[in-house]
mmCIF file of C-alpha atoms in Angstrom:
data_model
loop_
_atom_site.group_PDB
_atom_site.id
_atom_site.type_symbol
_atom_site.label_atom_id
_atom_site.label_comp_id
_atom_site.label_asym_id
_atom_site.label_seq_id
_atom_site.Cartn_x
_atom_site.Cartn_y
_atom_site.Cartn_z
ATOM 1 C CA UNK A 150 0.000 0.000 0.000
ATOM 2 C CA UNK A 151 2.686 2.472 1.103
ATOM 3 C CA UNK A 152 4.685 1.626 -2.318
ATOM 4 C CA UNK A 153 1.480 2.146 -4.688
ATOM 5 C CA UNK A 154 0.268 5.017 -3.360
ATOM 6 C CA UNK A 155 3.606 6.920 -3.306
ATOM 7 C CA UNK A 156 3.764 5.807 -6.689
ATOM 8 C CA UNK A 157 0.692 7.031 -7.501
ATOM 9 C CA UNK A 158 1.392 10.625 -6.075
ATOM 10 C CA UNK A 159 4.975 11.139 -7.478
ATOM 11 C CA UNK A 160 2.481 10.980 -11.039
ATOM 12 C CA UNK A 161 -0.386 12.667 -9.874
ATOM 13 C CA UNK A 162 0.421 15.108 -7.387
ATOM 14 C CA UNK A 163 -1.235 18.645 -7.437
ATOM 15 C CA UNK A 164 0.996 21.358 -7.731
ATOM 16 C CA UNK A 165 0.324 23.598 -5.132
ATOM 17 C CA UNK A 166 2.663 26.833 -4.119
ATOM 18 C CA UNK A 167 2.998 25.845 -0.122
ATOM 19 C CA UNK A 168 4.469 22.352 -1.213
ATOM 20 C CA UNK A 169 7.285 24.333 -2.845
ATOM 21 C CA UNK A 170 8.863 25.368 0.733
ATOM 22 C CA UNK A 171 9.560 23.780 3.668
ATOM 23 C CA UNK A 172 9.370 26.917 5.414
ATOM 24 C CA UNK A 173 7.594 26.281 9.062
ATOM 25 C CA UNK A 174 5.962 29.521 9.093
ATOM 26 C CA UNK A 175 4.797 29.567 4.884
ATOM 27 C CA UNK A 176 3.573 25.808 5.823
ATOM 28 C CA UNK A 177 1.542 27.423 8.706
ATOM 29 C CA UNK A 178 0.003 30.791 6.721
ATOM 30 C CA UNK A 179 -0.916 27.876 4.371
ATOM 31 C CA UNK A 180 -2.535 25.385 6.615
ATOM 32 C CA UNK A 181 -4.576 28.305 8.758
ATOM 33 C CA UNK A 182 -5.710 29.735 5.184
ATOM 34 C CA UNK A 183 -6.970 26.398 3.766
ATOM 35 C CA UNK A 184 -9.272 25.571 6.970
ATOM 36 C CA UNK A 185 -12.756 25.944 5.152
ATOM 37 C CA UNK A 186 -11.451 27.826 2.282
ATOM 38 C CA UNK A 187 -11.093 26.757 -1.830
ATOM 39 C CA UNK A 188 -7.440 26.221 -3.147
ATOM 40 C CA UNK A 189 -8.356 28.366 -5.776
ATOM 41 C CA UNK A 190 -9.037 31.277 -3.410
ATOM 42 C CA UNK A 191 -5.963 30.638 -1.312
ATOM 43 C CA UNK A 192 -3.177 30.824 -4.040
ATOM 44 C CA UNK A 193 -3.167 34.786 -4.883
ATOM 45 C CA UNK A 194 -3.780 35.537 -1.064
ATOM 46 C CA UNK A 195 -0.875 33.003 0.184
ATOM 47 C CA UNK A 196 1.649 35.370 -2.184
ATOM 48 C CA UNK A 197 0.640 38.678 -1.148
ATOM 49 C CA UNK A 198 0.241 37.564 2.777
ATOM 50 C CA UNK A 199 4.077 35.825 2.421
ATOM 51 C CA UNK A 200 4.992 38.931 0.492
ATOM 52 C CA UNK A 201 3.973 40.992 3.006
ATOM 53 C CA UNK A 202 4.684 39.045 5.851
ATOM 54 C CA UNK A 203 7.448 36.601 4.975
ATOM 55 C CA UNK A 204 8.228 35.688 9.074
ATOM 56 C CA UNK A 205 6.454 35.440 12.029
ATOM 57 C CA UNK A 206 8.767 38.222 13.493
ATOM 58 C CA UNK A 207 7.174 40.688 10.576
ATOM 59 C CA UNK A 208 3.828 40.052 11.092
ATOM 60 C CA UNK A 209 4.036 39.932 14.911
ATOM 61 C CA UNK A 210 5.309 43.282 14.788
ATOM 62 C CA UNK A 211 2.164 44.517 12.623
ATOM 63 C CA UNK A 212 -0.996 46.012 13.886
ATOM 64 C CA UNK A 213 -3.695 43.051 13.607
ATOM 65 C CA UNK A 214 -5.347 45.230 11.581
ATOM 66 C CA UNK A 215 -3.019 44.941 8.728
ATOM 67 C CA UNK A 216 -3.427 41.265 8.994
ATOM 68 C CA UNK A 217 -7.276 41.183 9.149
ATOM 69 C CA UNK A 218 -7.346 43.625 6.056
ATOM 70 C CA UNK A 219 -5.136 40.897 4.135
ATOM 71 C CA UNK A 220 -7.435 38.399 4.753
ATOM 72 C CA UNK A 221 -9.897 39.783 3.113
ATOM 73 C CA UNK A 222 -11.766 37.294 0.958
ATOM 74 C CA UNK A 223 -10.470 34.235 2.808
ATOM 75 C CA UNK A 224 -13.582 34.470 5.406
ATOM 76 C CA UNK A 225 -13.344 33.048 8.905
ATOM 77 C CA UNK A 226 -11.908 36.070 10.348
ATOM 78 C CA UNK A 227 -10.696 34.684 13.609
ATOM 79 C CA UNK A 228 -8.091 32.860 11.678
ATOM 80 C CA UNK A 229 -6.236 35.244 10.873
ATOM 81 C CA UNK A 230 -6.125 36.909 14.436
ATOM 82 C CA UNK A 231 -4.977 33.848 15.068
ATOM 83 C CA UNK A 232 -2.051 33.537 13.011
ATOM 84 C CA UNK A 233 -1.355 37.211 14.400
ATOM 85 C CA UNK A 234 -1.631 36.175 18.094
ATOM 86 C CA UNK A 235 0.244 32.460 16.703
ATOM 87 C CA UNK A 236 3.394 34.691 15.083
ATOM 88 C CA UNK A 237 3.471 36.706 18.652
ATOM 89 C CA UNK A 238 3.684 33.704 20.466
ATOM 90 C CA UNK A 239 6.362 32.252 18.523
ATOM 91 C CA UNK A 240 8.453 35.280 18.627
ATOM 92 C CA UNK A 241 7.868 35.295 22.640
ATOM 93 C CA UNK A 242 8.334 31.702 23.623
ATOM 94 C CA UNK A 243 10.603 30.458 20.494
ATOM 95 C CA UNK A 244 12.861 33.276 19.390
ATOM 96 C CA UNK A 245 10.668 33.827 15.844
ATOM 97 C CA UNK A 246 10.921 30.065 14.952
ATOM 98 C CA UNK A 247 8.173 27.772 14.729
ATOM 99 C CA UNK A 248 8.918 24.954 17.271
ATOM 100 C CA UNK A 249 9.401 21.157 16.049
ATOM 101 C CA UNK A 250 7.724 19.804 18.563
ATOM 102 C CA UNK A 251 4.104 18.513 19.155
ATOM 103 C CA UNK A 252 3.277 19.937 22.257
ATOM 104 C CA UNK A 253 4.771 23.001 21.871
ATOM 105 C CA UNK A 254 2.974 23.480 18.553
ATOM 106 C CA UNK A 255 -0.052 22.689 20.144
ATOM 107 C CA UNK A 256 0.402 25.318 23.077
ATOM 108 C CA UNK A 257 0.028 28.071 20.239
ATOM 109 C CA UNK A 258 -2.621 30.073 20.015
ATOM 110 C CA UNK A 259 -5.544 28.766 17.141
ATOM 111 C CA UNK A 260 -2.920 25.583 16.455
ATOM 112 C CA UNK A 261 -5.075 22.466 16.505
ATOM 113 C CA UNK A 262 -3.911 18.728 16.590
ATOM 114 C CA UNK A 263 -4.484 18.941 12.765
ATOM 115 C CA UNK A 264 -1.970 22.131 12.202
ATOM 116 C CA UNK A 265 0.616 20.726 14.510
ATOM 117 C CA UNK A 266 0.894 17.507 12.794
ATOM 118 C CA UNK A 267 0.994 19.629 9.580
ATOM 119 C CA UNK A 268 3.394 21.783 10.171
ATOM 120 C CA UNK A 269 5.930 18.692 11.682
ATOM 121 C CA UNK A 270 5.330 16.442 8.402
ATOM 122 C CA UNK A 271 5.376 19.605 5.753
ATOM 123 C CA UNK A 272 8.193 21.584 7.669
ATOM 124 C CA UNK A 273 9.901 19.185 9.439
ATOM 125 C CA UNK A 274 9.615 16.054 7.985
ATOM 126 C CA UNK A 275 8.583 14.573 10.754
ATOM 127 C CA UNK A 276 6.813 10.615 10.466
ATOM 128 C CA UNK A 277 3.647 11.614 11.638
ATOM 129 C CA UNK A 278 -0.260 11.208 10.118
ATOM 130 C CA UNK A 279 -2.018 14.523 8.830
ATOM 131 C CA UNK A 280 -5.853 14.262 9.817
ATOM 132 C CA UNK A 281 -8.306 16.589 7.533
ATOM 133 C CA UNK A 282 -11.576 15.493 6.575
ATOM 134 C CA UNK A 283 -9.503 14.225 3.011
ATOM 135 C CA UNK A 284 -6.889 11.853 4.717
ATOM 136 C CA UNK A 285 -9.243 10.451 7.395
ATOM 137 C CA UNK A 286 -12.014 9.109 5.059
ATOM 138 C CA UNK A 287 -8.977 7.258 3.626
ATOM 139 C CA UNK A 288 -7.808 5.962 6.917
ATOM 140 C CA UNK A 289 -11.661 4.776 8.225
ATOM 141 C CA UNK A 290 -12.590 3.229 4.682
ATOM 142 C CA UNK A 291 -9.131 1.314 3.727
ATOM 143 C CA UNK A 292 -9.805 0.486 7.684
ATOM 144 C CA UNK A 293 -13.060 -1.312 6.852
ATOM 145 C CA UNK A 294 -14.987 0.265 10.069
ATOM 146 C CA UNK A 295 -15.339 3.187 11.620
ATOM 147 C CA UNK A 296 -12.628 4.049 14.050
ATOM 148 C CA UNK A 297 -12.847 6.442 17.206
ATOM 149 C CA UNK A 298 -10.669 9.476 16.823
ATOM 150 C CA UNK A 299 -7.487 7.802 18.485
ATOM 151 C CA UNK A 300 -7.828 4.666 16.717
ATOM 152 C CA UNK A 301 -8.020 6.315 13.845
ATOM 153 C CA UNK A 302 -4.941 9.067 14.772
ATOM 154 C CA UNK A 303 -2.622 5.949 15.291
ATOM 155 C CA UNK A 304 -3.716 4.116 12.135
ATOM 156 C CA UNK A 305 -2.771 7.336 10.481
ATOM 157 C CA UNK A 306 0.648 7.529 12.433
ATOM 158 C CA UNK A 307 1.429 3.691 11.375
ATOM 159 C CA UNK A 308 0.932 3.974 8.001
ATOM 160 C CA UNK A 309 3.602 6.424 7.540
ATOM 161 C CA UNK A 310 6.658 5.054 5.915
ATOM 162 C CA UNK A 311 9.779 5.825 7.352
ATOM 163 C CA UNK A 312 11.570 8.654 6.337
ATOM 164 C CA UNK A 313 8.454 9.700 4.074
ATOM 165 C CA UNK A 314 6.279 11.988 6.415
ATOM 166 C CA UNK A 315 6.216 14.682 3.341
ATOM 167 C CA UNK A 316 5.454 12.877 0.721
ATOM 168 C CA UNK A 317 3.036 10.386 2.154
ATOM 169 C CA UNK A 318 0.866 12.859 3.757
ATOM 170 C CA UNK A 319 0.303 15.014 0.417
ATOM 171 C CA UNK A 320 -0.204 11.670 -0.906
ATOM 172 C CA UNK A 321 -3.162 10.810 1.846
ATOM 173 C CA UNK A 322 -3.937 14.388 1.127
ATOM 174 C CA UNK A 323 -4.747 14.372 -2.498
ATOM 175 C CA UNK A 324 -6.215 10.698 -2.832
ATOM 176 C CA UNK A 325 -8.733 11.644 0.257
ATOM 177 C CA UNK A 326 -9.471 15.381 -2.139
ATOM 178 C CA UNK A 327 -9.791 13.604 -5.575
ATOM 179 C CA UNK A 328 -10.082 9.922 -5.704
ATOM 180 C CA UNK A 329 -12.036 9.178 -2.346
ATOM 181 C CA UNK A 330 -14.147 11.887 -2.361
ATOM 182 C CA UNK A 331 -17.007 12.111 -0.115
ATOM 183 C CA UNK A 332 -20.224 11.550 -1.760
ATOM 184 C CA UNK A 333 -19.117 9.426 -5.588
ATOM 185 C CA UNK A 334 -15.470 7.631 -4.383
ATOM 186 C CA UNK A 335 -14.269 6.211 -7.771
ATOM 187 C CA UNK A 336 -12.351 3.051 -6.345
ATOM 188 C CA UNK A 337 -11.973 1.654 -9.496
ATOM 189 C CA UNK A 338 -9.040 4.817 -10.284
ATOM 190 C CA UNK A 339 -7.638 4.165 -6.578
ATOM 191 C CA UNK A 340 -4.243 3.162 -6.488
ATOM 192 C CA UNK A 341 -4.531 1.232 -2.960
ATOM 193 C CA UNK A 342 -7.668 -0.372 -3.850
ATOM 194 C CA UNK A 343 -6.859 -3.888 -3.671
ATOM 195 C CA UNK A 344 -5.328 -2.853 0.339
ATOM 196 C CA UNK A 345 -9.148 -1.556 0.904
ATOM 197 C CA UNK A 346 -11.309 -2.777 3.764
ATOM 198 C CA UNK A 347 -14.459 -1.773 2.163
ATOM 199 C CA UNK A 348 -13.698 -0.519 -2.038
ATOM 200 C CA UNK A 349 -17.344 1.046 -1.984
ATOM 201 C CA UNK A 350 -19.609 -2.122 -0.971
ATOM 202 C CA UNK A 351 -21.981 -1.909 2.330
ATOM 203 C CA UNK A 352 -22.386 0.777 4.319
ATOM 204 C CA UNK A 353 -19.239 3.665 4.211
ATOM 205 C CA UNK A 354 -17.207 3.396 7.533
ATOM 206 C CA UNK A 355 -15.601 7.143 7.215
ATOM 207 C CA UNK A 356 -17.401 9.446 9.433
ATOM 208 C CA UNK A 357 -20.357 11.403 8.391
ATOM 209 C CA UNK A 358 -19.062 14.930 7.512
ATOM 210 C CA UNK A 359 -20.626 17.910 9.810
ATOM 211 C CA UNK A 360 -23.014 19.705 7.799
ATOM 212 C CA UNK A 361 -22.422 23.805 8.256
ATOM 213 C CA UNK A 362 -25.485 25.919 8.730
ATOM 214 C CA UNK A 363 -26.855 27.627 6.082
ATOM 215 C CA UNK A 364 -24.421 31.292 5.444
ATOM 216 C CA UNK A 365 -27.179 33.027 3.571
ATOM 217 C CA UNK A 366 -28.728 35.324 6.334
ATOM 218 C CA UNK A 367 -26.877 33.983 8.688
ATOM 219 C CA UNK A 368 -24.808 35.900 12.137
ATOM 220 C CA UNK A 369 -21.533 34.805 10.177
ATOM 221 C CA UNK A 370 -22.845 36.717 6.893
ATOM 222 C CA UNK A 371 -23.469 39.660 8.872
ATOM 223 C CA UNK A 372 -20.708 39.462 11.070
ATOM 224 C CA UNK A 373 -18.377 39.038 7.591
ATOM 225 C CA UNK A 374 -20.025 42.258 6.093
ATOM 226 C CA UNK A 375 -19.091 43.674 9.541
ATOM 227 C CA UNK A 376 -15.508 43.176 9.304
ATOM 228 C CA UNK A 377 -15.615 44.069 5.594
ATOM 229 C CA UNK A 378 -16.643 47.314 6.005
ATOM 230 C CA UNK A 379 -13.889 47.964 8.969
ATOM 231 C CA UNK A 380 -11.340 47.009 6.471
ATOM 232 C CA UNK A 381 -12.522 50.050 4.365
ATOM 233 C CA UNK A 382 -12.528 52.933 8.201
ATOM 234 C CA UNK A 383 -13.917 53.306 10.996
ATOM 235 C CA UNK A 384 -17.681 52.092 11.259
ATOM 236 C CA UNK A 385 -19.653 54.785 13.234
ATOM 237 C CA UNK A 386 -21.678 52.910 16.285
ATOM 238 C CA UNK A 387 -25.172 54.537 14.031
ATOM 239 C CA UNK A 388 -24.085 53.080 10.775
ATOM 240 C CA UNK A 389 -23.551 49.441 12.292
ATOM 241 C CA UNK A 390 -27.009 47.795 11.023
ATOM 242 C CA UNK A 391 -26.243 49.283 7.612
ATOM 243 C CA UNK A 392 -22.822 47.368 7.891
ATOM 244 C CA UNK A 393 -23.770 44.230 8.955
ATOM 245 C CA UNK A 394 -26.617 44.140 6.194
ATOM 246 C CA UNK A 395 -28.998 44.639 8.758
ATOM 247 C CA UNK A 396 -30.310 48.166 8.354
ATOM 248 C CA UNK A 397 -34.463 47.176 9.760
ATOM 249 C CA UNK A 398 -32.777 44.376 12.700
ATOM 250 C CA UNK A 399 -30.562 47.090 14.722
ATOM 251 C CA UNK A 400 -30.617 44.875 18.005
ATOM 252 C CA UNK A 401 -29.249 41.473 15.565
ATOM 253 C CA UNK A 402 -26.600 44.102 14.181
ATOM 254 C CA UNK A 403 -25.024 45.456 17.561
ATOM 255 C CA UNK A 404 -25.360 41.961 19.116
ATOM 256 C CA UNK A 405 -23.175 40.598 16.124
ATOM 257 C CA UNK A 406 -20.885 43.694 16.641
ATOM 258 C CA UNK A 407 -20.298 42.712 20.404
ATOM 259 C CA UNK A 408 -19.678 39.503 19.248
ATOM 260 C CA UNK A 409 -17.229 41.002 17.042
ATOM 261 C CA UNK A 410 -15.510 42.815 19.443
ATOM 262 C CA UNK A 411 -15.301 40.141 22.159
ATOM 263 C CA UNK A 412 -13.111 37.888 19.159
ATOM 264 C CA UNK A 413 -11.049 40.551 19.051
ATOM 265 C CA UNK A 414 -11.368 41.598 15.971
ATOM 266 C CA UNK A 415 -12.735 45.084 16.190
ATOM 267 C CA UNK A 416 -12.313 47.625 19.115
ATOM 268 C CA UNK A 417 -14.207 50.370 20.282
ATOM 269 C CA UNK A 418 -13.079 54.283 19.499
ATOM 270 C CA UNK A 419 -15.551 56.944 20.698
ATOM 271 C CA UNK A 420 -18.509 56.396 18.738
ATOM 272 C CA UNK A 421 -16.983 53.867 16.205
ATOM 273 C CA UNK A 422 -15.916 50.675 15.553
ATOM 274 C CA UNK A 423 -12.525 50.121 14.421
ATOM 275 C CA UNK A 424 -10.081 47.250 13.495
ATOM 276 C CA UNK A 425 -7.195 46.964 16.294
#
């Protein structure tokens, strides 16, 4: 299995600009970006952000402002005061240099189990199993069951050839993304088929994805019109409904502006709203 599929990737795999560097902090602008977000999307914003901010020492010396404004069109706000809390953490604790270790990774501020692992196999190297939705519908279905989250965690960690932590995970990556998709797997173009413990008969042992609510209308909408308009000036505390695309619902619009605020993500300066 390990042999075929790393076959299979050195033909097939996706060019993609963050598996050009082994950079720790390029691997994590990429990883935070592409949480919820298109590839296509990501590309021109990973440039101009790494243009911009091509260490964490740069952009932890920036107003988060001028990180929120880059982020613009990437939704999910809160991710990128993350990476600006993330790069102010590293330059505190680690001297400006992403740590290689697990626990330290995970100790960093918005830096899940998934984008420690990441960053240690895409940075570092490092032997261990990368977890999105992609790679762990391939781990539960060549499985044949359904495993609980550690079960499945180690399976991923085992399966990693030695000395291959980069290669096999983009491998795991891209066969999870375009072979065994979700809803229409096409087993019959998957290279690891014949190690399979289910090759798309009976019931599908990967986990049922989480279904997101609805965006149309919805507090995230408003809230992302919100931060959209900060990115442009101050929002005066009157004009907030209009912002938020809520000019007849004033009490939704200033209860999504708290919210707002709370994150982080906007302060308060006389009788406006402003970015921090």
């Amino acid at each position: 299995m390990q042999r075929a599929l790393l076959e299979w990737s050195a033909r097939t795999r996706r060019d993609l600009p963050w598996r050009r560097t082994r950079d720790p902090w390029a691997v994590l602008v990429s990883e935070l970006m592409l949480q919820q977000t298109q590839v296509a999307r990501i590309v021109p914003k990973y440039h101009a952000f790494l243009e911009r901010f091509p260490t964490a020492a740069e952009c932890a010396a920036a107003p988060v402002a001028e990180v929120v404004r880059l982020w613009a069109g990437l939704g999910y706000n809160r991710r990128a005061l993350n990476l600006h809390r993330t790069a102010v953490a590293v330059v505190e604790r680690h001297g400006g240099r992403l740590p290689d270790d697990l626990d330290a990774l995970l100790a960093l501020p918005g830096v899940g189990p998934y984008t420690a692992r990441a960053v240690l196999a895409f940075a570092f190297d490092r032997d261990v199993g990368v977890l999105d939705v992609n790679a762990a519908r391939v781990v539960h279905r060549t499985a044949g069951r359904r495993l609980s989250p550690r079960e499945a965690q180690a399976r991923a960690d085992t399966l990693v050839p030695a000395g291959e932590g980069w290669a096999w995970n983009q491998a795991m990556l891209d066969l999870g993304a375009t072979v065994c998709t979700r809803d229409a797997a096409r087993c019959s173009e998957c290279p690891v088929m014949f190690a399979c413990g289910w090759r798309g008969t009976g019931p599908d042992p990967a986990p049922a994805p989480s279904r997101q609510s609805r965006f149309e209308g919805s507090d995230r909408q408003g809230r992302g019109r919100l931060v959209d308009a900060l990115r442009t000036g101050p929002v005066p505390v009157v004009d907030i409904p209009a912002a938020a695309g809520w000019p007849d619902d004033a009490d939704r619009a200033h209860r999504i502006a708290d919210s707002v605020v709370a994150d982080g993500l906007a302060t308060i300066a006389g009788d406006a709203l402003v970015l921090p």
